[in-house]
Coordinates of C-alpha atoms in Angstrom, one line a residue:
Chain A
M22 CA 32.8 -14.2 23.1
A23 CA 30.2 -11.8 24.4
T24 CA 27.2 -13.5 26.1
L25 CA 24.5 -12.6 28.4
Y26 CA 23.6 -15.9 29.9
S27 CA 26.9 -17.5 30.6
S28 CA 26.9 -17.0 34.3
V29 CA 26.0 -20.1 36.3
Y30 CA 24.5 -19.0 39.5
P31 CA 24.8 -21.1 42.7
D32 CA 21.1 -22.1 42.7
E33 CA 21.2 -23.4 39.2
P34 CA 20.7 -27.1 39.2
K35 CA 22.5 -29.7 37.1
I36 CA 19.9 -31.7 35.2
S37 CA 20.1 -35.1 33.6
L38 CA 19.8 -36.0 29.9
P39 CA 16.1 -37.0 30.1
Q40 CA 15.3 -33.8 31.9
I41 CA 17.0 -31.8 29.2
Q42 CA 14.9 -33.6 26.6
A43 CA 11.8 -32.9 28.7
L44 CA 12.7 -29.3 28.9
I45 CA 13.1 -29.1 25.1
D46 CA 9.8 -31.0 24.7
S47 CA 8.1 -28.6 27.1
C48 CA 9.3 -25.6 25.1
R49 CA 7.9 -27.2 21.9
E50 CA 4.6 -28.0 23.4
R51 CA 4.0 -24.7 25.0
Q52 CA 5.3 -22.9 21.9
L53 CA 7.7 -20.8 23.9
T54 CA 10.0 -18.2 22.6
G55 CA 13.3 -17.9 24.3
L56 CA 16.5 -19.9 24.7
I57 CA 17.9 -22.9 26.6
R58 CA 21.4 -22.4 27.8
L59 CA 23.4 -25.5 28.7
A60 CA 26.6 -24.8 30.6
Y61 CA 29.2 -27.6 30.2
S62 CA 31.9 -25.5 31.9
P63 CA 32.3 -21.8 32.7
E64 CA 33.5 -21.2 29.2
E65 CA 31.6 -23.8 27.2
H66 CA 27.9 -23.4 26.4
L67 CA 25.3 -24.6 24.1
Y68 CA 22.4 -22.3 23.2
L69 CA 19.1 -23.5 21.7
F70 CA 17.0 -20.7 20.3
F71 CA 13.3 -21.3 20.4
K72 CA 10.8 -19.4 18.3
R73 CA 7.2 -20.2 19.1
G74 CA 8.2 -23.7 20.1
D75 CA 10.5 -24.5 17.2
V76 CA 14.2 -24.7 17.5
L77 CA 15.2 -21.7 15.3
T78 CA 18.9 -22.2 15.5
S79 CA 21.6 -23.4 17.9
S80 CA 25.0 -21.9 18.8
Y81 CA 27.9 -23.6 20.5
V82 CA 30.2 -21.2 22.3
S83 CA 33.6 -22.0 23.8
S84 CA 36.5 -19.9 24.8
E85 CA 37.9 -20.1 21.3
T86 CA 34.9 -20.1 19.0
A87 CA 31.2 -19.6 18.5
Q88 CA 29.6 -21.7 15.8
V89 CA 26.1 -22.5 14.6
F90 CA 25.2 -26.1 15.3
V91 CA 22.7 -28.0 13.0
Q92 CA 20.3 -30.4 14.7
S93 CA 22.5 -33.5 14.6
Q94 CA 25.4 -31.5 16.1
W95 CA 23.4 -30.1 19.0
Q96 CA 21.7 -33.4 19.6
E97 CA 25.1 -35.1 19.7
K98 CA 26.4 -32.4 22.1
I99 CA 23.4 -32.8 24.4
N100 CA 23.9 -36.6 24.4
S101 CA 27.6 -36.3 25.3
T102 CA 27.1 -35.5 29.0
D103 CA 24.9 -37.0 31.6
Y104 CA 24.4 -33.9 33.7
V105 CA 24.7 -30.2 32.8
H106 CA 23.7 -26.8 34.3
S107 CA 20.8 -25.6 32.3
K108 CA 18.2 -22.9 32.3
F109 CA 15.4 -21.7 30.1
V110 CA 15.3 -17.9 29.5
P111 CA 11.9 -16.7 28.1
L112 CA 12.4 -13.8 25.7
T113 CA 10.5 -11.6 23.3
P114 CA 11.2 -12.4 19.6
F115 CA 13.4 -9.2 19.4
G116 CA 15.1 -10.2 22.7
L117 CA 15.8 -13.6 21.1
F118 CA 17.2 -11.8 18.0
L119 CA 19.4 -9.6 20.2
S120 CA 20.8 -12.6 22.1
K121 CA 21.6 -14.2 18.8
L122 CA 23.2 -11.0 17.6
L123 CA 25.4 -10.8 20.6
L124 CA 26.6 -14.3 20.2
Q125 CA 27.6 -13.7 16.6
T126 CA 29.3 -10.4 17.2
H127 CA 33.0 -10.0 17.8
G128 CA 35.5 -7.2 17.9
N129 CA 34.6 -4.2 20.1
K130 CA 35.9 -1.4 22.1
T131 CA 35.3 -1.6 25.8
S132 CA 35.3 1.2 28.3
I133 CA 34.4 1.4 32.0
F134 CA 31.6 3.6 33.2
A135 CA 31.4 4.5 36.8
T136 CA 28.0 6.2 37.2
P137 CA 24.4 5.7 35.8
K138 CA 24.6 9.3 34.5
Q139 CA 27.5 8.4 32.2
L140 CA 25.4 5.5 30.9
T141 CA 22.4 7.8 30.3
E142 CA 24.5 10.3 28.4
Y143 CA 26.1 7.6 26.3
F144 CA 22.7 6.1 25.3
N145 CA 21.5 9.6 24.4
I146 CA 24.4 10.1 22.1
K147 CA 24.0 6.7 20.5
S148 CA 20.2 7.1 20.0
N149 CA 20.8 10.2 18.0
E150 CA 23.3 8.6 15.6
K151 CA 22.0 7.5 12.2
E152 CA 23.6 4.1 12.4
P153 CA 22.1 1.4 14.7
S154 CA 24.3 0.0 17.5
F155 CA 24.0 -2.2 20.5
V156 CA 25.7 -1.9 23.8
H157 CA 26.7 -4.8 25.9
L158 CA 26.9 -4.0 29.6
N159 CA 28.7 -6.2 32.1
W160 CA 28.7 -5.8 35.9
V161 CA 30.2 -8.4 38.1
H162 CA 26.9 -10.1 39.0
A163 CA 24.7 -9.0 36.1
A164 CA 24.7 -8.3 32.4
G165 CA 22.6 -6.2 30.0
L166 CA 22.1 -5.4 26.4
V167 CA 20.7 -2.2 24.9
F168 CA 19.9 -2.0 21.3
L169 CA 19.7 1.5 19.8
P170 CA 18.2 1.5 16.3
G171 CA 19.5 5.0 15.6
N172 CA 17.6 8.0 14.2
C173 CA 16.0 8.6 17.6
K174 CA 14.0 5.4 17.4
D175 CA 13.0 3.5 20.5
P176 CA 15.7 1.3 22.0
H177 CA 15.2 -2.3 23.3
S178 CA 17.0 -3.8 26.3
I179 CA 17.6 -7.0 28.2
Y180 CA 18.9 -7.2 31.7
V181 CA 20.0 -10.4 33.3
S182 CA 20.8 -11.0 36.9
Q183 CA 20.6 -13.9 39.3
D184 CA 17.0 -13.0 40.2
S185 CA 15.5 -11.9 36.9
V186 CA 15.6 -11.6 33.2
L187 CA 14.1 -8.4 31.9
D188 CA 13.4 -8.0 28.2
Q189 CA 11.4 -5.1 27.0
A190 CA 11.1 -2.1 24.7
G191 CA 12.9 0.9 26.0
I192 CA 15.8 0.8 28.5
V193 CA 15.0 -1.1 31.6
N194 CA 15.5 0.8 34.9
A195 CA 17.6 -1.9 36.3
V196 CA 20.4 -0.8 34.0
Y197 CA 20.6 2.5 35.8
E198 CA 19.8 1.1 39.2
S199 CA 22.5 -1.5 39.5
S200 CA 24.1 -1.6 42.9
E201 CA 27.5 -2.3 41.3
R202 CA 29.5 0.8 40.7
H203 CA 31.6 -0.1 37.7
C204 CA 30.1 -1.2 34.4
S205 CA 32.1 -2.5 31.5
V206 CA 30.5 -1.2 28.3
S207 CA 31.1 -2.6 24.8
T208 CA 29.5 -1.1 21.8
F209 CA 28.9 -2.9 18.5
Y210 CA 28.0 -1.6 15.0
P211 CA 26.6 -3.2 11.9
D212 CA 29.0 -5.6 10.4
A213 CA 28.2 -7.2 7.0
S214 CA 30.1 -10.3 7.9
V215 CA 27.7 -11.1 10.8
D216 CA 24.5 -12.9 9.7
A217 CA 22.4 -11.4 12.5
W218 CA 23.3 -7.9 11.5
L219 CA 22.3 -8.7 7.9
E220 CA 19.0 -10.1 9.2
Y221 CA 18.4 -6.8 11.0
Q222 CA 19.4 -4.8 7.9
L223 CA 16.9 -6.8 5.9
H224 CA 14.3 -6.1 8.4
R225 CA 15.0 -2.4 8.1
V226 CA 14.8 -2.6 4.3
F227 CA 11.5 -4.5 4.6
V228 CA 10.1 -1.8 6.8
D229 CA 11.5 1.0 4.7
I230 CA 9.8 -0.3 1.7
S231 CA 6.5 -1.4 3.3
E232 CA 5.7 1.7 5.2
P233 CA 5.9 4.2 2.3
M234 CA 4.1 1.8 0.1
L235 CA 1.3 1.6 2.6
N236 CA 1.2 5.4 2.9
R237 CA 1.0 5.7 -0.9
F238 CA -1.7 3.1 -1.1
E239 CA -3.7 4.9 1.6
T240 CA -3.3 8.2 -0.2
L241 CA -4.5 6.7 -3.5
T242 CA -7.3 4.6 -2.2
G243 CA -8.4 5.8 1.2
R244 CA -8.6 4.3 4.7
A245 CA -11.3 1.7 3.9
L246 CA -9.2 -0.2 1.5
V247 CA -6.2 -0.1 3.8
D248 CA -8.3 -1.6 6.5
S249 CA -9.4 -4.3 4.1
L250 CA -5.7 -4.9 3.2
V251 CA -4.9 -5.1 6.9
R252 CA -7.5 -7.9 7.3
L253 CA -6.3 -9.8 4.2
M254 CA -2.6 -9.6 5.3
G255 CA -3.6 -10.6 8.8
S256 CA -5.1 -13.9 7.5
F257 CA -2.0 -14.3 5.3
T258 CA 0.4 -14.0 8.2
L259 CA -1.8 -16.4 10.2
T260 CA -1.6 -19.1 7.6
Q261 CA 2.2 -18.5 7.2
K262 CA 2.7 -18.3 10.9
L263 CA 4.4 -15.0 10.8
D264 CA 4.5 -12.3 13.5
I265 CA 4.3 -9.4 11.1
S266 CA 1.4 -6.9 11.2
F267 CA 0.7 -3.3 10.2
S268 CA -1.7 -0.6 11.2
T269 CA -2.5 2.2 8.8
R270 CA 1.0 3.7 8.7
K271 CA 3.2 1.5 10.8
M272 CA 4.7 -1.9 10.0
T273 CA 5.4 -4.1 13.1
D274 CA 7.8 -6.9 12.4
R275 CA 8.5 -9.2 15.3
E276 CA 9.9 -12.0 13.4
V277 CA 13.3 -13.6 14.1
F278 CA 14.9 -15.9 11.5
A279 CA 17.5 -18.6 11.4
S280 CA 19.5 -16.9 8.7
P281 CA 19.5 -13.8 6.4
Q282 CA 18.4 -16.0 3.5
S283 CA 15.4 -17.2 5.5
A284 CA 14.6 -13.6 6.4
A285 CA 14.8 -12.5 2.8
Q286 CA 12.6 -15.4 1.7
T287 CA 9.9 -14.5 4.2
Y288 CA 10.0 -10.8 3.4
R289 CA 9.9 -11.6 -0.3
L290 CA 6.8 -13.8 0.2
Y291 CA 5.1 -11.1 2.3
L292 CA 5.8 -8.3 -0.1
N293 CA 4.7 -10.5 -3.0
E294 CA 1.3 -11.0 -1.3
M295 CA 1.0 -7.3 -0.3
F296 CA 2.0 -6.1 -3.8
G297 CA -0.5 -8.5 -5.3
H298 CA -3.3 -6.7 -3.5
F299 CA -1.9 -3.3 -4.4
S300 CA -1.6 -4.2 -8.0
V301 CA -5.3 -5.2 -8.2
V302 CA -6.3 -1.7 -7.1
I303 CA -3.6 0.7 -8.5
G304 CA -2.4 -1.4 -11.4
P305 CA 1.1 -3.0 -11.9
R306 CA 2.5 0.0 -13.7
L307 CA 1.8 2.5 -11.0
L308 CA 2.9 0.0 -8.4
A309 CA 6.2 -0.5 -10.2
S310 CA 6.9 3.2 -10.6
T311 CA 6.0 3.9 -6.9
L312 CA 8.3 1.0 -5.9
R313 CA 11.1 2.3 -8.0
E314 CA 10.6 5.8 -6.5
I315 CA 10.8 4.4 -2.9
V316 CA 13.8 2.2 -3.6
A317 CA 15.6 5.1 -5.2
R318 CA 15.4 7.0 -1.9
L319 CA 16.8 4.2 0.2
P320 CA 20.5 4.3 1.2
K321 CA 22.9 2.6 -1.1
Y322 CA 23.6 -0.3 1.3
E323 CA 19.9 -1.0 1.5
Q324 CA 19.6 -1.0 -2.3
D325 CA 22.5 -3.4 -2.4
L326 CA 20.8 -5.7 0.1
I327 CA 17.7 -5.7 -2.1
D328 CA 19.8 -6.9 -5.1
T329 CA 21.9 -9.3 -3.1
Y330 CA 18.9 -11.1 -1.5
S331 CA 16.4 -10.5 -4.4
L332 CA 14.2 -9.1 -1.7
L333 CA 11.6 -7.7 -4.1
P334 CA 9.3 -10.1 -5.8
G335 CA 10.2 -10.7 -9.5
G336 CA 8.1 -10.2 -12.5
Y337 CA 6.4 -7.0 -13.2
F338 CA 6.9 -5.3 -9.8
Y339 CA 10.4 -4.1 -10.1
E340 CA 12.9 -4.0 -12.9
Chain B
M25 CA -2.4 -9.3 -14.8
N26 CA -4.5 -12.4 -14.1
K27 CA -5.1 -11.1 -10.6
E28 CA -6.5 -7.9 -11.9
I29 CA -8.7 -9.7 -14.4
N30 CA -10.0 -12.0 -11.7
E31 CA -10.8 -9.0 -9.5
L32 CA -12.8 -7.5 -12.4
K33 CA -14.6 -10.9 -12.8
N34 CA -15.3 -11.0 -9.1
T35 CA -16.8 -7.6 -9.2
G36 CA -18.9 -8.5 -12.2
A37 CA -20.4 -11.4 -10.3
I38 CA -22.0 -9.3 -7.7
P39 CA -25.8 -9.1 -8.0
V40 CA -26.2 -5.3 -7.9
V41 CA -23.5 -5.0 -10.6
V42 CA -25.2 -7.7 -12.7
F43 CA -28.5 -5.9 -12.2
F44 CA -27.0 -2.6 -13.3
Y45 CA -25.4 -4.2 -16.4
V46 CA -28.8 -5.6 -17.4
V47 CA -30.6 -2.4 -16.8
S48 CA -27.9 -0.5 -18.8
F49 CA -28.1 -2.9 -21.6
L50 CA -32.0 -2.7 -21.7
L51 CA -31.7 1.1 -21.7
F52 CA -29.2 1.1 -24.5
V53 CA -31.2 -1.3 -26.6
G54 CA -34.4 0.5 -25.9
Y55 CA -32.8 3.8 -26.8
V56 CA -31.5 2.4 -30.2
L57 CA -34.9 0.9 -31.0
L58 CA -36.9 4.0 -30.0
Y59 CA -34.4 6.1 -32.0
H60 CA -34.7 3.9 -35.1
F61 CA -38.4 3.1 -35.1
A62 CA -39.7 6.3 -33.3
P63 CA -43.0 4.6 -32.2
F64 CA -44.2 7.7 -30.4
E65 CA -45.4 11.0 -31.8
G66 CA -42.6 13.5 -32.6
S67 CA -41.6 15.4 -29.5
F68 CA -42.8 12.7 -27.1
N69 CA -40.4 10.2 -28.7
N70 CA -37.6 12.7 -28.2
L71 CA -38.7 13.2 -24.6
V72 CA -38.4 9.5 -24.0
L73 CA -35.0 9.3 -25.7
N74 CA -33.7 12.3 -23.8
S75 CA -35.1 10.9 -20.5
I76 CA -33.1 7.7 -21.0
T77 CA -30.0 9.9 -21.4
S78 CA -30.9 11.8 -18.2
I79 CA -31.5 8.6 -16.3
A80 CA -28.0 7.4 -17.3
A81 CA -26.6 10.8 -16.2
L82 CA -28.6 10.6 -12.9
S83 CA -27.2 7.1 -12.1
A84 CA -23.6 8.4 -12.5
A85 CA -24.4 11.4 -10.3
V86 CA -26.1 9.2 -7.6
I87 CA -23.3 6.6 -7.5
S88 CA -20.6 9.3 -7.3
T89 CA -22.4 10.9 -4.4
A90 CA -22.6 7.6 -2.6
I91 CA -18.8 7.2 -3.1
F92 CA -18.1 10.7 -1.9
F93 CA -20.1 10.1 1.3
H94 CA -18.5 6.7 1.9
Y95 CA -15.0 8.2 2.1
Q96 CA -13.9 9.6 5.5
P97 CA -13.1 13.4 5.6
Q98 CA -9.4 12.7 6.0
D99 CA -9.3 10.4 2.9
F100 CA -7.5 12.0 0.0
P101 CA -9.7 10.4 -2.7
R102 CA -12.7 12.2 -1.1
K103 CA -11.5 15.4 -2.8
I104 CA -11.5 13.7 -6.1
W105 CA -14.9 12.3 -5.7
K106 CA -16.3 15.6 -4.5
S107 CA -15.3 17.0 -7.9
L108 CA -16.5 14.0 -9.8
M109 CA -19.8 14.2 -7.9
L110 CA -20.3 17.9 -8.6
G111 CA -19.3 17.4 -12.2
S112 CA -21.8 14.5 -12.6
W113 CA -24.6 16.5 -11.0
S114 CA -23.8 19.5 -13.2
W115 CA -24.1 17.3 -16.3
F116 CA -27.3 15.7 -15.1
I117 CA -28.9 19.1 -14.5
A118 CA -27.6 20.2 -17.9
E119 CA -29.3 17.2 -19.5
V120 CA -32.6 17.8 -17.7
V121 CA -32.6 21.5 -18.6
W122 CA -31.8 20.7 -22.2
Q123 CA -34.5 18.0 -22.3
I124 CA -37.1 20.4 -20.9
Y125 CA -36.2 23.1 -23.4
A126 CA -36.3 20.6 -26.2
F127 CA -39.7 19.3 -25.2
I128 CA -41.3 22.7 -24.7
Y129 CA -39.6 24.8 -27.3
E130 CA -38.2 22.1 -29.6
E131 CA -35.3 24.5 -30.4
V132 CA -32.7 24.8 -27.5
P133 CA -31.0 28.2 -27.3
V134 CA -27.2 28.2 -27.6
P135 CA -25.8 29.3 -25.3
G136 CA -28.3 28.4 -22.6
I137 CA -28.6 27.3 -19.0
A138 CA -27.8 23.7 -20.1
D139 CA -24.5 24.9 -21.6
L140 CA -23.7 26.5 -18.2
G141 CA -24.2 23.1 -16.6
W142 CA -21.9 21.3 -19.1
V143 CA -19.2 23.9 -18.8
I144 CA -19.3 23.8 -15.0
G145 CA -19.2 20.0 -15.2
F146 CA -16.1 20.2 -17.3
V147 CA -14.5 22.5 -14.7
F148 CA -15.2 20.0 -11.9
F149 CA -14.0 17.0 -14.0
T150 CA -10.8 18.9 -14.8
I151 CA -10.3 19.5 -11.1
A152 CA -10.9 15.8 -10.4
L153 CA -8.3 14.9 -13.0
Y154 CA -5.9 17.4 -11.5
Q155 CA -6.4 16.0 -8.0
Q156 CA -5.9 12.4 -9.2
Y157 CA -2.7 13.3 -11.0
A158 CA -1.5 15.3 -7.9
I159 CA -2.0 12.2 -5.7
I160 CA -0.2 10.0 -8.2
N161 CA 2.7 12.5 -8.5
P162 CA 2.9 14.4 -5.3
S163 CA 6.3 15.7 -6.1
R164 CA 5.1 17.3 -9.3
V165 CA 1.9 19.0 -8.1
D166 CA 3.1 22.5 -9.3
T167 CA 3.8 21.2 -12.8
I168 CA 0.4 19.4 -12.9
R169 CA -1.4 22.5 -11.8
V170 CA 0.4 24.6 -14.5
F171 CA -0.4 22.0 -17.1
A172 CA -4.1 21.8 -16.1
I173 CA -4.5 25.6 -16.2
G174 CA -2.6 25.8 -19.4
A175 CA -4.6 23.1 -21.0
W176 CA -7.8 24.9 -20.0
L177 CA -6.6 28.2 -21.5
V178 CA -5.6 26.4 -24.7
V179 CA -9.0 24.7 -24.8
M180 CA -10.8 28.1 -24.4
L181 CA -8.5 29.9 -26.8
I182 CA -8.3 27.6 -29.7
P183 CA -12.0 27.9 -30.7
A184 CA -11.8 31.6 -30.4
V185 CA -8.7 31.8 -32.5
I186 CA -10.1 29.5 -35.2
L187 CA -13.4 31.4 -35.4
T188 CA -11.6 34.8 -35.4
V189 CA -9.4 33.6 -38.3
L190 CA -12.4 32.3 -40.1
D191 CA -14.2 35.6 -39.3
S192 CA -17.2 33.8 -38.0
F193 CA -17.0 34.4 -34.3
S194 CA -20.2 34.3 -32.4
L195 CA -21.1 33.0 -28.9
D196 CA -23.1 30.0 -30.2
S197 CA -20.4 29.0 -32.7
Y198 CA -17.8 29.4 -30.0
I199 CA -19.7 27.0 -27.7
D200 CA -20.1 24.6 -30.6
F201 CA -16.3 24.6 -31.1
Y202 CA -15.5 24.6 -27.4
Y203 CA -17.1 21.3 -26.6
P204 CA -15.0 19.1 -28.9
F205 CA -11.8 20.6 -27.5
A206 CA -12.9 20.3 -23.9
D207 CA -13.9 16.7 -24.6
L208 CA -10.6 16.0 -26.3
F209 CA -8.7 17.4 -23.2
V210 CA -10.8 15.5 -20.7
G211 CA -10.7 12.4 -22.9
I212 CA -6.9 12.4 -23.3
A213 CA -6.4 13.1 -19.5
G214 CA -8.8 10.2 -18.8
L215 CA -7.0 7.9 -21.2
A216 CA -3.6 8.8 -19.6
L217 CA -5.1 7.8 -16.2
I218 CA -6.3 4.5 -17.6
L219 CA -2.8 3.9 -18.8
V220 CA -1.3 4.9 -15.4
F221 CA -3.7 2.5 -13.6
N222 CA -3.4 0.0 -16.3
G223 CA -5.1 -3.2 -15.1
G224 CA -5.9 -1.7 -11.7
A225 CA -9.4 -1.1 -10.3
L226 CA -8.7 2.6 -10.0
M227 CA -8.8 3.0 -13.7
R228 CA -12.6 2.2 -13.9
P229 CA -14.0 5.6 -13.0
W230 CA -12.0 7.3 -15.7
I231 CA -13.0 5.1 -18.6
G232 CA -16.4 6.9 -19.0
L233 CA -14.6 10.3 -19.3
M234 CA -12.5 8.9 -22.1
V235 CA -15.5 7.5 -23.9
F236 CA -17.2 10.9 -23.6
G237 CA -14.2 12.5 -25.3
A238 CA -14.5 10.0 -28.1
S239 CA -18.2 10.3 -28.4
D240 CA -18.4 14.1 -28.5
L241 CA -15.5 14.3 -30.9
L242 CA -17.3 12.0 -33.2
Y243 CA -20.4 14.2 -32.9
A244 CA -18.4 17.4 -33.5
W245 CA -16.7 16.0 -36.5
A246 CA -20.1 14.7 -38.0
E247 CA -21.8 18.0 -37.2
K248 CA -19.1 20.3 -38.6
T249 CA -18.7 18.3 -41.8
G250 CA -22.5 18.2 -42.3
I251 CA -22.5 14.4 -42.2
Y252 CA -24.7 14.4 -39.1
A253 CA -27.5 16.5 -40.7
W254 CA -27.3 14.4 -43.9
S255 CA -27.5 11.2 -41.9
A256 CA -30.5 12.5 -39.8
N257 CA -32.3 13.5 -43.0
N258 CA -31.7 10.2 -44.6
S259 CA -32.3 8.0 -41.6
N260 CA -28.7 6.8 -41.8
I261 CA -27.3 4.6 -39.1
L262 CA -24.5 7.0 -38.3
T263 CA -26.8 9.3 -36.4
I264 CA -27.9 6.4 -34.2
V265 CA -24.3 5.4 -33.6
I266 CA -23.3 8.9 -32.7
D267 CA -26.2 9.7 -30.4
S268 CA -26.2 6.2 -28.8
S269 CA -22.5 6.5 -28.1
Y270 CA -23.3 9.6 -26.0
L271 CA -25.7 7.5 -23.9
A272 CA -23.2 4.7 -23.8
A273 CA -20.6 7.1 -22.4
Y274 CA -22.9 8.0 -19.5
L275 CA -23.7 4.3 -18.9
I276 CA -20.0 3.4 -18.9
L277 CA -19.2 6.3 -16.6
A278 CA -21.9 5.0 -14.2
I279 CA -20.6 1.4 -14.5
G280 CA -17.1 2.6 -13.8
F281 CA -18.3 4.5 -10.7
L282 CA -20.3 1.5 -9.6
G283 CA -17.2 -0.7 -9.9
H284 CA -15.4 1.8 -7.6
W285 CA -18.3 1.8 -5.2
I286 CA -18.2 -2.0 -5.0
L287 CA -14.4 -1.9 -4.4
I288 CA -14.5 0.5 -1.6
T289 CA -17.5 -0.9 0.2
R290 CA -16.6 -4.6 -0.2
G291 CA -12.9 -4.1 0.1
L292 CA -10.2 -6.3 -1.3
R293 CA -11.0 -9.9 -1.9
G294 CA -8.8 -12.7 -0.8
N295 CA -9.7 -15.3 -3.5
R296 CA -7.5 -13.8 -6.2
T297 CA -6.2 -17.1 -7.6

């Protein structure tokens, strides 16, 4: 099972059960985003994923399996041992998503790269591909993850070593500057059987629908109404506690979800609100025809996802 | 649909809109009463009536100008509103010129400067309609352009063909015939936009154009069949209906423009429940 945070470094303390609980409470109170890794043995870990202070999901990973734990299961697991190696890794929401994706992914082809130049060339090739992919990098004393959305879009990377955790847009320099010569590289591609990949695909569909809709809205109504829409949707995301925003032409979705179903539900809610405002101005008929036009241009697998997850709000918007 | 209706209700509750509704209503009622009872001496009564129509035309022109200047240069709708503004000012100037001629000479020459204003106005309104359709269907811009030009050619040719066939072609009869067809074209195009924006706030500016089409067609039919002259001579209510519908068309045009002005200046409202 591919992981980034499995290594237990010599300076990592073993903490007691009450201290683990205090760590969890602290994450909640400070509304942190990231993960807590509890290492029961070199090959047995429990991960708690925190999104703005709430436990989003939990994964139990052993040498044989990786499975999602519900709250009662992870509580039981935590209570089962008095002392355990543990650490909190602060992450961006997308970093959290990538960590989740890595845990859920299996089956890959691994190769060994000897120089940073080889890595650079490899990333360039992958960036130009249409399909998204992510690359898991393993050195002896460090690990990394580079997510390449495809179509020349900006990558995102995480680098974990004993000293630091780097999680940022782009490819962190540390990936190229590792003192270790040999790097084991595993590349993963979208897999419909993996929930985290489905969540990412739903995110893509959401953006692929929202951005052209916003562009059409601006074309029809002008900048002032788009600004007004930005304000209204801003207050909507605030009340719904969502980290989704848009400027005039670009949708920024920093949400991470517990499951594809949860992602679809949130996106449906957001689109319903946005389309409600569109409809008031351009009318439901033009809205529906514009939406149909946009959906017709999407790739087949995105159209299938829309149907499977009923992503578009029902009623008069889309038939 | 409830959201759209609520949005219209919200707009209607704004003081400046309420004020405009009240003034429009008073102008309309005043027009009908003045028309029917004619309390002033002959040409002065007509001057007051024509002035009311000019005021309505002026309000549409002023509001469309405010909308045009509110849009940023990079906004696509600014192009539409430039055409609507120029069309509205052309018609306002045409109304004023016609009114001055009517007051001074009582008989207004056809064709005259006023007709030039109305024809130019039609050109600008057609351009506005074309631009609106082009924004709605960007992939069919060429087809829309061909259709707009074709429709204009048809509108100009049909009266000429009919009058030639009837062997009664003259410039003034051509102008008389031209207006109903131009109105019909603009009215149908406006109606189609209302259907496209069905329920949306963007349909408001086009309602007035559709009403103009209906009003002028009614006048053209009554005039050509002689019913208008008969009604005028017999103080029949039909003349009031036809002439007041022309005023109503200007007022509805202005109200539609005002609705759009409110929308773009106040923005979308959150309380849409």
